[in-house]
Amino acid sequence: MKYSPHVWAQLKSITADELIRGLEKDGWIRTDTVGAMMVYRHPDGRCVSIHYHPRKTYGPKLLKSLLADIGWSEDDLRRLRLVK
């Protein structure tokens, strides 16, 4: 999924806590935790593994991969208040 430069600039500073809050707000359910790895599943069958470190941001490649697995559009990100 490709995001506009304005949205991507905001996403680059998203923390693990903010991403997890967005997932839970969107209906994702944590199904498994192994160490710092949390597995979330959506009722429609999508699955994503989040490597959790509090107050840490993700590198651009990992963040793009996570967002691709999650499948959020720019409208979804605004609805979840992850971007303005």
CSV table of C-alpha atoms in Angstrom, one decimal:
chain,number,residue,atom,x,y,z
A,1,MET,CA,0.0,0.0,0.0
A,2,LYS,CA,1.4,3.4,-0.9
A,3,TYR,CA,0.8,6.4,1.3
A,4,SER,CA,1.1,10.1,0.5
A,5,PRO,CA,4.3,11.9,1.7
A,6,HIS,CA,2.2,13.8,4.3
A,7,VAL,CA,0.8,10.6,5.8
A,8,TRP,CA,4.1,8.7,5.6
A,9,ALA,CA,5.8,11.6,7.6
A,10,GLN,CA,3.4,11.0,10.4
A,11,LEU,CA,3.5,7.2,10.3
A,12,LYS,CA,7.3,7.2,10.6
A,13,SER,CA,7.0,8.3,14.2
A,14,ILE,CA,4.3,5.8,15.3
A,15,THR,CA,5.2,3.7,18.3
A,16,ALA,CA,4.4,0.1,19.0
A,17,ASP,CA,1.9,1.2,21.6
A,18,GLU,CA,0.1,3.5,19.1
A,19,LEU,CA,0.0,0.7,16.5
A,20,ILE,CA,-1.4,-1.8,18.9
A,21,ARG,CA,-4.1,0.6,20.1
A,22,GLY,CA,-5.0,1.1,16.4
A,23,LEU,CA,-5.2,-2.6,15.8
A,24,GLU,CA,-7.4,-3.2,18.9
A,25,LYS,CA,-9.7,-0.2,18.0
A,26,ASP,CA,-10.1,-1.8,14.5
A,27,GLY,CA,-11.2,-5.1,15.9
A,28,TRP,CA,-7.9,-7.1,15.9
A,29,ILE,CA,-7.6,-9.6,18.7
A,30,ARG,CA,-4.3,-10.7,20.3
A,31,THR,CA,-4.2,-14.4,20.0
A,32,ASP,CA,-0.6,-15.3,21.1
A,33,THR,CA,2.4,-13.7,22.8
A,34,VAL,CA,5.9,-15.2,22.8
A,35,GLY,CA,8.4,-13.0,24.4
A,36,ALA,CA,8.2,-9.6,22.8
A,37,MET,CA,6.3,-10.9,19.8
A,38,MET,CA,2.5,-10.4,19.8
A,39,VAL,CA,0.3,-12.1,17.2
A,40,TYR,CA,-3.0,-10.3,16.2
A,41,ARG,CA,-5.8,-11.7,14.1
A,42,HIS,CA,-8.7,-9.8,12.5
A,43,PRO,CA,-12.1,-11.5,12.3
A,44,ASP,CA,-11.8,-11.5,8.5
A,45,GLY,CA,-8.7,-13.8,8.8
A,46,ARG,CA,-5.8,-11.4,8.4
A,47,CYS,CA,-2.9,-12.0,10.8
A,48,VAL,CA,0.1,-9.8,11.8
A,49,SER,CA,3.0,-10.3,14.2
A,50,ILE,CA,4.1,-7.2,16.1
A,51,HIS,CA,7.5,-7.1,17.7
A,52,TYR,CA,6.8,-5.1,20.9
A,53,HIS,CA,9.2,-2.6,22.5
A,54,PRO,CA,7.5,0.2,24.5
A,55,ARG,CA,8.0,3.7,23.2
A,56,LYS,CA,10.1,2.5,20.2
A,57,THR,CA,9.4,3.3,16.6
A,58,TYR,CA,9.9,1.0,13.6
A,59,GLY,CA,12.3,1.3,10.8
A,60,PRO,CA,10.8,2.2,7.4
A,61,LYS,CA,11.0,-1.3,5.8
A,62,LEU,CA,9.5,-3.0,8.8
A,63,LEU,CA,6.8,-0.4,9.2
A,64,LYS,CA,5.9,-0.7,5.5
A,65,SER,CA,5.7,-4.5,5.8
A,66,LEU,CA,3.5,-4.3,8.9
A,67,LEU,CA,1.1,-1.8,7.3
A,68,ALA,CA,1.0,-4.0,4.2
A,69,ASP,CA,0.0,-7.1,6.3
A,70,ILE,CA,-2.6,-5.0,8.2
A,71,GLY,CA,-4.0,-3.6,5.0
A,72,TRP,CA,-5.0,-0.1,6.3
A,73,SER,CA,-5.8,2.6,3.7
A,74,GLU,CA,-5.2,6.3,4.4
A,75,ASP,CA,-8.9,6.6,5.3
A,76,ASP,CA,-8.5,3.8,7.9
A,77,LEU,CA,-5.5,5.5,9.4
A,78,ARG,CA,-7.5,8.8,9.8
A,79,ARG,CA,-10.5,6.9,11.2
A,80,LEU,CA,-8.3,5.3,13.8
A,81,ARG,CA,-6.7,8.7,14.5
A,82,LEU,CA,-3.2,7.4,13.7
A,83,VAL,CA,-2.7,10.3,11.3
A,84,LYS,CA,-4.3,13.7,10.8
